[in-house]
């Protein structure tokens, strides 16, 4: 193939009647071509980038929608479970409202979960029963013990870290003396003795069938908590009043350090003797301790002017007042009978100390009696008590 020269194109143009040859300089040069191509490539690149952004945005939107749907499904499943639990039949004797403490519900959940896992739960293993021993549970137990045990309300309570709590007690006070202007002052030193308060254990085990745990229509966790608290409180109340001091805490009645006044009967004079039988510093914070039957006798007593010695509390929830001091009811105080000691008065905070070594330790054993389908629940406490200042308290005994 032959290449035509510019002269040939010019001749051909003239042969067709053209006036002149075309201007070849008007054709784009290399620079202009490069600019056109570059611009086209930039446009293509921008279009591709925008397309990619649109695709990424679409993918992100799809992923977010899927995540939201998954969360919605989880919430719906949880609501279904709650609805199923709410529709569960309730026993006619259910005394627990729907607004039970969340910790009780959590306790029941943990118990049932551990039941399914067939684990032997012990407090020493943090991964098992450790999750059953939460602070609120122990606190709640103590809160339930206080109303049951009036001595705990009145006495000094100390949390200890060993089996023996030792405190010094003043025996001989410093004795100042009168001196003249230049006379030598007398020497006097106090002396002390050591008081030892031992901690004693109390406990219980309660076997429960797995069927009862699985099929119970009541809040079994709440029931166990209330029942255990009440029974531990009852035993503690007995200890702090009449404990023997060897296998139990020493009771305020059994202590030989507390002075005892004897009277032929519980009358106005006997109560006045007891009230004024302790020092003024102890009487200021004094309180009376007696049972309901003795309270009935005391409420009918009058002074020489015919006024009742007993006055109602300032508020509905507060105890009554006897000679201006509060009266606390205690079931383990004896009745007002011959040779009994039905009344104690004084400053319990300075006179009696309670030591809490183990507040409350729950236990659940799922393995020992697994073959019988029995779960053994239990609980234990370690507590001590002792009269540390006998002169702060005084007892009234009815003569034979």
Short mmCIF file of N, CA, C and O in Angstrom, two decimals, residues 156-286:
data_model
loop_
_atom_site.label_atom_id
_atom_site.label_comp_id
_atom_site.label_asym_id
_atom_site.label_seq_id
_atom_site.Cartn_x
_atom_site.Cartn_y
_atom_site.Cartn_z
N UNK A 156 -22.78 -4.28 121.46
CA UNK A 156 -21.70 -3.91 120.54
C UNK A 156 -21.38 -5.11 119.66
O UNK A 156 -21.17 -6.22 120.18
N UNK A 157 -21.32 -4.90 118.35
CA UNK A 157 -21.07 -6.00 117.41
C UNK A 157 -19.74 -5.73 116.70
O UNK A 157 -19.53 -4.64 116.14
N UNK A 158 -18.86 -6.73 116.71
CA UNK A 158 -17.53 -6.60 116.12
C UNK A 158 -17.32 -7.74 115.13
O UNK A 158 -17.60 -8.90 115.45
N UNK A 159 -16.83 -7.40 113.94
CA UNK A 159 -16.45 -8.43 112.95
C UNK A 159 -14.99 -8.79 113.18
O UNK A 159 -14.12 -7.92 113.19
N UNK A 160 -14.71 -10.07 113.39
CA UNK A 160 -13.37 -10.52 113.75
C UNK A 160 -12.81 -11.44 112.66
O UNK A 160 -13.55 -11.99 111.84
N UNK A 161 -11.49 -11.60 112.67
CA UNK A 161 -10.83 -12.41 111.65
C UNK A 161 -10.17 -13.65 112.18
O UNK A 161 -9.39 -14.29 111.48
N UNK A 162 -10.44 -14.02 113.43
CA UNK A 162 -9.84 -15.23 114.00
C UNK A 162 -10.85 -15.87 114.95
O UNK A 162 -11.92 -15.32 115.21
N UNK A 163 -10.49 -17.03 115.47
CA UNK A 163 -11.42 -17.78 116.32
C UNK A 163 -11.55 -17.18 117.71
O UNK A 163 -12.50 -17.49 118.44
N UNK A 164 -10.62 -16.31 118.09
CA UNK A 164 -10.62 -15.74 119.44
C UNK A 164 -10.45 -14.23 119.35
O UNK A 164 -9.55 -13.72 118.69
N UNK A 165 -11.33 -13.52 120.04
CA UNK A 165 -11.26 -12.05 120.08
C UNK A 165 -10.88 -11.65 121.50
O UNK A 165 -11.56 -12.01 122.46
N UNK A 166 -9.78 -10.93 121.63
CA UNK A 166 -9.27 -10.55 122.94
C UNK A 166 -9.33 -9.04 123.10
O UNK A 166 -8.88 -8.28 122.23
N UNK A 167 -9.88 -8.60 124.22
CA UNK A 167 -9.95 -7.18 124.51
C UNK A 167 -9.51 -6.94 125.94
O UNK A 167 -9.73 -7.77 126.83
N UNK A 168 -8.86 -5.80 126.20
CA UNK A 168 -8.48 -5.49 127.58
C UNK A 168 -9.66 -4.89 128.35
O UNK A 168 -10.47 -4.16 127.79
N UNK A 169 -9.74 -5.19 129.63
CA UNK A 169 -10.78 -4.62 130.47
C UNK A 169 -10.13 -3.96 131.68
O UNK A 169 -9.27 -4.55 132.35
N UNK A 170 -10.56 -2.75 131.95
CA UNK A 170 -10.01 -2.00 133.07
C UNK A 170 -10.44 -2.63 134.39
O UNK A 170 -11.63 -2.88 134.61
N UNK A 171 -9.46 -2.90 135.26
CA UNK A 171 -9.75 -3.48 136.57
C UNK A 171 -9.66 -2.40 137.64
O UNK A 171 -10.59 -2.18 138.42
N UNK A 172 -8.53 -1.72 137.74
CA UNK A 172 -8.33 -0.65 138.72
C UNK A 172 -8.11 0.67 138.02
O UNK A 172 -7.25 0.78 137.14
N UNK A 173 -8.87 1.66 138.40
CA UNK A 173 -8.78 2.98 137.80
C UNK A 173 -7.65 3.79 138.44
O UNK A 173 -7.20 3.51 139.56
N UNK A 174 -7.25 4.84 137.73
CA UNK A 174 -6.29 5.78 138.29
C UNK A 174 -6.95 6.54 139.44
O UNK A 174 -8.11 6.97 139.34
N UNK A 175 -6.24 6.69 140.53
CA UNK A 175 -6.76 7.35 141.73
C UNK A 175 -6.01 8.65 141.99
O UNK A 175 -4.95 8.67 142.61
N UNK A 176 -6.54 9.78 141.48
CA UNK A 176 -5.90 11.07 141.79
C UNK A 176 -6.10 11.41 143.27
O UNK A 176 -7.03 10.92 143.92
N UNK A 177 -5.26 12.25 143.80
CA UNK A 177 -5.36 12.67 145.20
C UNK A 177 -5.19 14.17 145.34
O UNK A 177 -4.66 14.84 144.44
N UNK A 178 -5.66 14.70 146.41
CA UNK A 178 -5.51 16.14 146.66
C UNK A 178 -4.09 16.42 147.15
O UNK A 178 -3.52 15.66 147.96
N UNK A 179 -3.51 17.51 146.68
CA UNK A 179 -2.14 17.89 147.05
C UNK A 179 -2.10 19.38 147.35
O UNK A 179 -2.92 20.16 146.85
N UNK A 180 -1.11 19.76 148.16
CA UNK A 180 -0.90 21.17 148.44
C UNK A 180 -0.08 21.79 147.32
O UNK A 180 0.26 21.13 146.33
N UNK A 181 0.27 23.02 147.48
CA UNK A 181 0.94 23.77 146.41
C UNK A 181 2.24 23.14 145.95
O UNK A 181 2.52 23.08 144.76
N UNK A 182 3.05 22.67 146.86
CA UNK A 182 4.35 22.13 146.49
C UNK A 182 4.49 20.65 146.88
O UNK A 182 5.58 20.09 146.85
N UNK A 183 3.39 20.05 147.25
CA UNK A 183 3.45 18.66 147.70
C UNK A 183 3.63 17.70 146.52
O UNK A 183 3.14 17.96 145.41
N UNK A 184 4.32 16.60 146.75
CA UNK A 184 4.53 15.58 145.72
C UNK A 184 3.21 14.89 145.38
O UNK A 184 2.47 14.49 146.26
N UNK A 185 2.90 14.76 144.10
CA UNK A 185 1.65 14.13 143.64
C UNK A 185 1.75 12.61 143.84
O UNK A 185 2.81 12.02 143.62
N UNK A 186 0.66 11.97 144.21
CA UNK A 186 0.70 10.51 144.41
C UNK A 186 0.75 9.79 143.06
O UNK A 186 0.24 10.27 142.05
N UNK A 187 1.40 8.65 143.07
CA UNK A 187 1.47 7.83 141.87
C UNK A 187 0.30 6.85 141.85
O UNK A 187 -0.05 6.26 142.88
N UNK A 188 -0.27 6.67 140.65
CA UNK A 188 -1.39 5.74 140.51
C UNK A 188 -1.43 5.24 139.07
O UNK A 188 -1.38 6.04 138.13
N UNK A 189 -1.50 3.95 138.93
CA UNK A 189 -1.52 3.35 137.58
C UNK A 189 -2.76 2.47 137.42
O UNK A 189 -3.17 1.78 138.36
N UNK A 190 -3.33 2.48 136.22
CA UNK A 190 -4.46 1.58 135.98
C UNK A 190 -3.96 0.15 135.76
O UNK A 190 -2.82 -0.07 135.38
N UNK A 191 -4.82 -0.79 136.02
CA UNK A 191 -4.51 -2.20 135.73
C UNK A 191 -5.61 -2.79 134.85
O UNK A 191 -6.77 -2.37 134.92
N UNK A 192 -5.21 -3.75 134.03
CA UNK A 192 -6.13 -4.33 133.07
C UNK A 192 -6.09 -5.85 133.15
O UNK A 192 -5.11 -6.44 133.60
N UNK A 193 -7.18 -6.44 132.70
CA UNK A 193 -7.22 -7.89 132.49
C UNK A 193 -7.72 -8.16 131.07
O UNK A 193 -8.33 -7.29 130.45
N UNK A 194 -7.45 -9.34 130.59
CA UNK A 194 -7.79 -9.67 129.21
C UNK A 194 -9.08 -10.49 129.15
O UNK A 194 -9.23 -11.46 129.88
N UNK A 195 -9.98 -10.07 128.28
CA UNK A 195 -11.23 -10.77 128.08
C UNK A 195 -11.15 -11.52 126.76
O UNK A 195 -10.82 -10.94 125.72
N UNK A 196 -11.44 -12.82 126.79
CA UNK A 196 -11.42 -13.65 125.58
C UNK A 196 -12.85 -13.99 125.17
O UNK A 196 -13.63 -14.49 125.99
N UNK A 197 -13.16 -13.70 123.92
CA UNK A 197 -14.48 -14.04 123.38
C UNK A 197 -14.28 -15.08 122.28
O UNK A 197 -13.67 -14.79 121.25
N UNK A 198 -14.77 -16.28 122.51
CA UNK A 198 -14.64 -17.35 121.53
C UNK A 198 -15.82 -17.31 120.55
O UNK A 198 -16.91 -16.86 120.89
N UNK A 199 -15.55 -17.80 119.35
CA UNK A 199 -16.60 -17.90 118.33
C UNK A 199 -17.05 -19.35 118.22
O UNK A 199 -16.23 -20.27 118.13
N UNK A 200 -18.35 -19.55 118.21
CA UNK A 200 -18.93 -20.88 118.13
C UNK A 200 -19.74 -21.01 116.84
O UNK A 200 -20.29 -20.04 116.33
N UNK A 201 -19.77 -22.24 116.32
CA UNK A 201 -20.42 -22.48 115.03
C UNK A 201 -21.85 -22.96 115.21
O UNK A 201 -22.17 -23.68 116.16
N UNK A 202 -22.69 -22.54 114.30
CA UNK A 202 -24.05 -23.06 114.20
C UNK A 202 -24.30 -23.38 112.73
O UNK A 202 -23.76 -22.71 111.84
N UNK A 203 -25.06 -24.43 112.46
CA UNK A 203 -25.27 -24.81 111.07
C UNK A 203 -26.47 -25.71 110.88
O UNK A 203 -27.07 -26.18 111.85
N UNK A 204 -26.79 -25.97 109.63
CA UNK A 204 -27.92 -26.84 109.29
C UNK A 204 -27.73 -27.34 107.86
O UNK A 204 -27.08 -26.67 107.04
N UNK A 205 -28.24 -28.55 107.58
CA UNK A 205 -28.29 -29.07 106.22
C UNK A 205 -29.75 -29.41 105.90
O UNK A 205 -30.46 -29.95 106.74
N UNK A 206 -30.16 -29.10 104.69
CA UNK A 206 -31.54 -29.31 104.27
C UNK A 206 -31.56 -30.05 102.94
O UNK A 206 -31.25 -29.45 101.90
N UNK A 207 -31.90 -31.35 102.93
CA UNK A 207 -32.00 -32.07 101.65
C UNK A 207 -33.29 -31.71 100.92
O UNK A 207 -34.36 -31.66 101.52
N UNK A 208 -33.16 -31.46 99.62
CA UNK A 208 -34.30 -31.11 98.77
C UNK A 208 -34.24 -31.96 97.51
O UNK A 208 -33.17 -32.09 96.90
N UNK A 209 -35.35 -32.52 97.10
CA UNK A 209 -35.36 -33.33 95.89
C UNK A 209 -35.22 -32.44 94.66
O UNK A 209 -35.66 -31.29 94.65
N UNK A 210 -34.62 -33.00 93.64
CA UNK A 210 -34.47 -32.25 92.39
C UNK A 210 -35.84 -31.94 91.78
O UNK A 210 -36.03 -30.91 91.14
N UNK A 211 -36.77 -32.85 91.96
CA UNK A 211 -38.12 -32.61 91.43
C UNK A 211 -38.73 -31.37 92.06
O UNK A 211 -39.36 -30.55 91.37
N UNK A 212 -38.54 -31.20 93.37
CA UNK A 212 -39.08 -30.01 94.04
C UNK A 212 -38.43 -28.74 93.50
O UNK A 212 -39.10 -27.72 93.32
N UNK A 213 -37.12 -28.81 93.25
CA UNK A 213 -36.43 -27.64 92.70
C UNK A 213 -36.91 -27.31 91.30
O UNK A 213 -37.11 -26.14 90.95
N UNK A 214 -37.10 -28.35 90.50
CA UNK A 214 -37.45 -28.13 89.09
C UNK A 214 -38.90 -27.74 88.90
O UNK A 214 -39.22 -26.93 88.02
N UNK A 215 -39.78 -28.29 89.72
CA UNK A 215 -41.22 -28.11 89.47
C UNK A 215 -41.90 -27.17 90.47
O UNK A 215 -43.11 -26.99 90.39
N UNK A 216 -41.14 -26.61 91.40
CA UNK A 216 -41.76 -25.75 92.40
C UNK A 216 -42.37 -24.52 91.76
O UNK A 216 -41.76 -23.85 90.91
N UNK A 217 -43.61 -24.22 92.15
CA UNK A 217 -44.30 -23.05 91.61
C UNK A 217 -44.03 -21.80 92.43
O UNK A 217 -44.45 -20.72 92.05
N UNK A 218 -43.33 -21.93 93.56
CA UNK A 218 -43.01 -20.78 94.39
C UNK A 218 -41.53 -20.43 94.21
O UNK A 218 -40.75 -21.21 93.64
N UNK A 219 -41.16 -19.26 94.70
CA UNK A 219 -39.77 -18.83 94.64
C UNK A 219 -39.01 -19.55 95.75
O UNK A 219 -38.97 -19.10 96.90
N UNK A 220 -38.44 -20.69 95.41
CA UNK A 220 -37.79 -21.53 96.42
C UNK A 220 -36.58 -20.83 97.02
O UNK A 220 -36.29 -20.98 98.21
N UNK A 221 -35.87 -20.04 96.21
CA UNK A 221 -34.72 -19.31 96.74
C UNK A 221 -35.12 -18.33 97.82
O UNK A 221 -34.48 -18.22 98.86
N UNK A 222 -36.22 -17.60 97.59
CA UNK A 222 -36.70 -16.65 98.59
C UNK A 222 -37.15 -17.36 99.85
O UNK A 222 -36.89 -16.89 100.97
N UNK A 223 -37.83 -18.49 99.69
CA UNK A 223 -38.28 -19.23 100.86
C UNK A 223 -37.11 -19.70 101.71
O UNK A 223 -37.12 -19.56 102.94
N UNK A 224 -36.09 -20.28 101.06
CA UNK A 224 -34.93 -20.77 101.80
C UNK A 224 -34.25 -19.64 102.54
O UNK A 224 -33.84 -19.78 103.70
N UNK A 225 -34.12 -18.49 101.89
CA UNK A 225 -33.45 -17.36 102.52
C UNK A 225 -34.21 -16.90 103.77
O UNK A 225 -33.63 -16.74 104.85
N UNK A 226 -35.51 -16.70 103.64
CA UNK A 226 -36.30 -16.23 104.78
C UNK A 226 -36.30 -17.25 105.91
O UNK A 226 -36.18 -16.91 107.09
N UNK A 227 -36.47 -18.52 105.55
CA UNK A 227 -36.56 -19.56 106.57
C UNK A 227 -35.23 -19.72 107.32
O UNK A 227 -35.21 -19.81 108.55
N UNK A 228 -34.13 -19.76 106.58
CA UNK A 228 -32.82 -19.92 107.21
C UNK A 228 -32.52 -18.73 108.10
O UNK A 228 -32.04 -18.88 109.23
N UNK A 229 -32.82 -17.53 107.62
CA UNK A 229 -32.56 -16.34 108.42
C UNK A 229 -33.34 -16.37 109.73
O UNK A 229 -32.79 -16.06 110.80
N UNK A 230 -34.61 -16.76 109.64
CA UNK A 230 -35.44 -16.80 110.85
C UNK A 230 -34.92 -17.81 111.86
O UNK A 230 -34.85 -17.53 113.07
N UNK A 231 -34.52 -18.99 111.39
CA UNK A 231 -34.07 -20.04 112.31
C UNK A 231 -32.70 -19.74 112.89
O UNK A 231 -32.43 -20.03 114.06
N UNK A 232 -31.80 -19.17 112.08
CA UNK A 232 -30.51 -18.79 112.63
C UNK A 232 -30.69 -17.66 113.65
O UNK A 232 -29.99 -17.61 114.67
N UNK A 233 -31.62 -16.75 113.37
CA UNK A 233 -31.89 -15.68 114.32
C UNK A 233 -32.46 -16.20 115.62
O UNK A 233 -32.12 -15.71 116.71
N UNK A 234 -33.32 -17.21 115.53
CA UNK A 234 -33.88 -17.80 116.74
C UNK A 234 -32.81 -18.44 117.61
O UNK A 234 -32.77 -18.26 118.83
N UNK A 235 -31.90 -19.18 116.96
CA UNK A 235 -30.83 -19.83 117.72
C UNK A 235 -29.89 -18.80 118.32
O UNK A 235 -29.46 -18.92 119.47
N UNK A 236 -29.55 -17.77 117.56
CA UNK A 236 -28.68 -16.73 118.09
C UNK A 236 -29.32 -16.03 119.28
O UNK A 236 -28.67 -15.74 120.29
N UNK A 237 -30.62 -15.76 119.17
CA UNK A 237 -31.33 -15.11 120.27
C UNK A 237 -31.23 -15.94 121.54
O UNK A 237 -31.01 -15.41 122.64
N UNK A 238 -31.38 -17.26 121.40
CA UNK A 238 -31.27 -18.14 122.55
C UNK A 238 -29.87 -18.11 123.14
O UNK A 238 -29.69 -18.06 124.36
N UNK A 239 -28.86 -18.14 122.26
CA UNK A 239 -27.48 -18.10 122.74
C UNK A 239 -27.18 -16.83 123.52
O UNK A 239 -26.62 -16.88 124.61
N UNK A 240 -27.54 -15.69 122.95
CA UNK A 240 -27.15 -14.41 123.56
C UNK A 240 -27.87 -14.14 124.87
O UNK A 240 -27.42 -13.33 125.67
N UNK A 241 -28.97 -14.84 125.11
CA UNK A 241 -29.70 -14.67 126.36
C UNK A 241 -29.32 -15.75 127.36
O UNK A 241 -29.02 -15.46 128.53
N UNK A 242 -29.29 -17.01 126.93
CA UNK A 242 -29.11 -18.12 127.87
C UNK A 242 -28.02 -19.08 127.44
O UNK A 242 -28.01 -20.23 127.89
N UNK A 243 -27.08 -18.69 126.58
CA UNK A 243 -26.01 -19.57 126.13
C UNK A 243 -25.10 -19.99 127.26
O UNK A 243 -24.86 -19.23 128.22
N UNK A 244 -24.54 -21.21 127.13
CA UNK A 244 -23.75 -21.77 128.23
C UNK A 244 -22.31 -21.27 128.27
O UNK A 244 -21.58 -21.49 129.24
N UNK A 245 -21.82 -20.65 127.21
CA UNK A 245 -20.47 -20.10 127.21
C UNK A 245 -19.38 -21.11 126.92
O UNK A 245 -18.19 -20.75 126.84
N UNK A 246 -19.71 -22.39 126.76
CA UNK A 246 -18.72 -23.42 126.47
C UNK A 246 -18.86 -23.95 125.03
O UNK A 246 -17.88 -24.02 124.30
N UNK A 247 -20.06 -24.31 124.65
CA UNK A 247 -20.33 -24.71 123.26
C UNK A 247 -21.18 -23.67 122.54
O UNK A 247 -21.45 -23.82 121.35
N UNK A 248 -21.58 -22.65 123.25
CA UNK A 248 -22.40 -21.56 122.72
C UNK A 248 -21.85 -20.24 123.24
O UNK A 248 -21.02 -20.21 124.15
N UNK A 249 -22.32 -19.16 122.66
CA UNK A 249 -21.97 -17.85 123.19
C UNK A 249 -22.50 -17.72 124.62
O UNK A 249 -23.50 -18.34 124.98
N UNK A 250 -21.83 -16.93 125.42
CA UNK A 250 -22.27 -16.73 126.80
C UNK A 250 -23.48 -15.79 126.82
O UNK A 250 -23.45 -14.70 126.27
N UNK A 251 -24.55 -16.20 127.46
CA UNK A 251 -25.75 -15.39 127.55
C UNK A 251 -25.68 -14.37 128.68
O UNK A 251 -24.95 -14.55 129.66
N UNK A 252 -26.47 -13.30 128.53
CA UNK A 252 -26.48 -12.27 129.57
C UNK A 252 -27.07 -12.81 130.87
O UNK A 252 -26.74 -12.33 131.96
N UNK A 253 -27.95 -13.79 130.77
CA UNK A 253 -28.55 -14.36 131.98
C UNK A 253 -27.60 -15.30 132.70
O UNK A 253 -27.62 -15.42 133.93
N UNK A 254 -26.77 -16.01 131.96
CA UNK A 254 -25.90 -17.03 132.56
C UNK A 254 -24.59 -16.46 133.08
O UNK A 254 -23.87 -17.15 133.80
N UNK A 255 -24.26 -15.24 132.72
CA UNK A 255 -23.00 -14.65 133.17
C UNK A 255 -23.05 -14.39 134.67
O UNK A 255 -24.02 -13.83 135.20
N UNK A 256 -22.01 -14.77 135.37
CA UNK A 256 -21.92 -14.54 136.81
C UNK A 256 -21.43 -13.14 137.14
O UNK A 256 -21.41 -12.76 138.33
N UNK A 257 -21.04 -12.38 136.13
CA UNK A 257 -20.52 -11.03 136.38
C UNK A 257 -21.63 -9.99 136.50
O UNK A 257 -21.38 -8.86 136.93
N UNK A 258 -22.84 -10.34 136.11
CA UNK A 258 -23.95 -9.40 136.18
C UNK A 258 -24.59 -9.48 137.56
O UNK A 258 -24.97 -10.56 138.03
N UNK A 259 -24.72 -8.32 138.21
CA UNK A 259 -25.33 -8.28 139.54
C UNK A 259 -26.80 -8.69 139.48
O UNK A 259 -27.50 -8.41 138.49
N UNK A 260 -27.25 -9.31 140.54
CA UNK A 260 -28.63 -9.79 140.60
C UNK A 260 -29.33 -9.25 141.85
O UNK A 260 -28.80 -9.33 142.95
N UNK A 261 -30.50 -8.67 141.62
CA UNK A 261 -31.34 -8.20 142.71
C UNK A 261 -32.51 -9.16 142.86
O UNK A 261 -33.14 -9.54 141.88
N UNK A 262 -32.82 -9.52 144.11
CA UNK A 262 -33.92 -10.45 144.36
C UNK A 262 -35.11 -9.71 144.96
O UNK A 262 -34.93 -8.85 145.84
N UNK A 263 -36.29 -10.01 144.47
CA UNK A 263 -37.51 -9.40 144.99
C UNK A 263 -38.58 -10.46 145.16
O UNK A 263 -38.58 -11.48 144.45
N UNK A 264 -39.50 -10.22 146.09
CA UNK A 264 -40.57 -11.19 146.33
C UNK A 264 -41.52 -11.27 145.15
O UNK A 264 -42.10 -12.32 144.88
N UNK A 265 -41.68 -10.16 144.42
CA UNK A 265 -42.57 -10.12 143.26
C UNK A 265 -42.16 -8.95 142.38
O UNK A 265 -41.39 -8.07 142.80
N UNK A 266 -42.66 -8.94 141.17
CA UNK A 266 -42.39 -7.83 140.26
C UNK A 266 -43.40 -6.73 140.57
O UNK A 266 -44.58 -6.81 140.21
N UNK A 267 -42.93 -5.71 141.28
CA UNK A 267 -43.78 -4.58 141.60
C UNK A 267 -43.01 -3.29 141.36
O UNK A 267 -41.87 -3.30 140.89
N UNK A 268 -43.63 -2.17 141.72
CA UNK A 268 -43.01 -0.87 141.45
C UNK A 268 -41.69 -0.72 142.18
O UNK A 268 -40.69 -0.27 141.61
N UNK A 269 -41.63 -1.10 143.43
CA UNK A 269 -40.40 -0.96 144.20
C UNK A 269 -39.27 -1.81 143.62
O UNK A 269 -38.10 -1.40 143.59
N UNK A 270 -39.60 -3.02 143.16
CA UNK A 270 -38.58 -3.89 142.59
C UNK A 270 -38.00 -3.27 141.31
O UNK A 270 -36.77 -3.28 141.10
N UNK A 271 -38.86 -2.69 140.48
CA UNK A 271 -38.38 -2.06 139.25
C UNK A 271 -37.54 -0.82 139.56
O UNK A 271 -36.54 -0.55 138.89
N UNK A 272 -37.94 -0.06 140.56
CA UNK A 272 -37.15 1.10 140.94
C UNK A 272 -35.78 0.68 141.47
O UNK A 272 -34.76 1.33 141.20
N UNK A 273 -35.73 -0.41 142.22
CA UNK A 273 -34.44 -0.90 142.72
C UNK A 273 -33.53 -1.30 141.57
O UNK A 273 -32.32 -1.05 141.59
N UNK A 274 -34.11 -1.94 140.55
CA UNK A 274 -33.30 -2.33 139.39
C UNK A 274 -32.84 -1.10 138.63
O UNK A 274 -31.67 -0.98 138.24
N UNK A 275 -33.75 -0.15 138.40
CA UNK A 275 -33.42 1.05 137.62
C UNK A 275 -32.29 1.84 138.26
O UNK A 275 -31.39 2.33 137.57
N UNK A 276 -32.32 1.96 139.57
CA UNK A 276 -31.29 2.74 140.27
C UNK A 276 -30.14 1.85 140.76
O UNK A 276 -29.28 2.33 141.49
N UNK A 277 -30.13 0.61 140.33
CA UNK A 277 -29.06 -0.30 140.76
C UNK A 277 -27.81 -0.21 139.92
O UNK A 277 -26.79 -0.81 140.28
N UNK A 278 -27.85 0.50 138.79
CA UNK A 278 -26.66 0.68 137.95
C UNK A 278 -26.21 2.13 138.03
O UNK A 278 -26.98 3.03 138.41
N UNK A 279 -24.97 2.38 137.68
CA UNK A 279 -24.43 3.74 137.73
C UNK A 279 -25.15 4.64 136.72
O UNK A 279 -25.68 4.16 135.71
N UNK A 280 -25.11 5.92 136.98
CA UNK A 280 -25.83 6.89 136.13
C UNK A 280 -25.35 6.84 134.69
O UNK A 280 -26.15 6.97 133.75
N UNK A 281 -24.04 6.63 134.48
CA UNK A 281 -23.52 6.61 133.11
C UNK A 281 -24.08 5.45 132.30
O UNK A 281 -24.26 5.55 131.08
N UNK A 282 -24.39 4.34 132.98
CA UNK A 282 -25.00 3.19 132.30
C UNK A 282 -26.50 3.38 132.15
O UNK A 282 -27.09 2.96 131.15
N UNK A 283 -27.13 3.99 133.13
CA UNK A 283 -28.58 4.19 133.06
C UNK A 283 -28.97 5.14 131.93
O UNK A 283 -30.08 5.03 131.38
N UNK A 284 -28.09 6.06 131.57
CA UNK A 284 -28.41 7.01 130.50
C UNK A 284 -28.72 6.29 129.20
O UNK A 284 -29.61 6.70 128.44
N UNK A 285 -27.99 5.22 128.90
CA UNK A 285 -28.21 4.44 127.68
C UNK A 285 -28.86 3.10 127.99
O UNK A 285 -28.71 2.14 127.22
N UNK A 286 -29.56 3.02 129.10
CA UNK A 286 -30.13 1.76 129.54
C UNK A 286 -31.34 1.32 128.73
O UNK A 286 -32.02 2.13 128.08
#
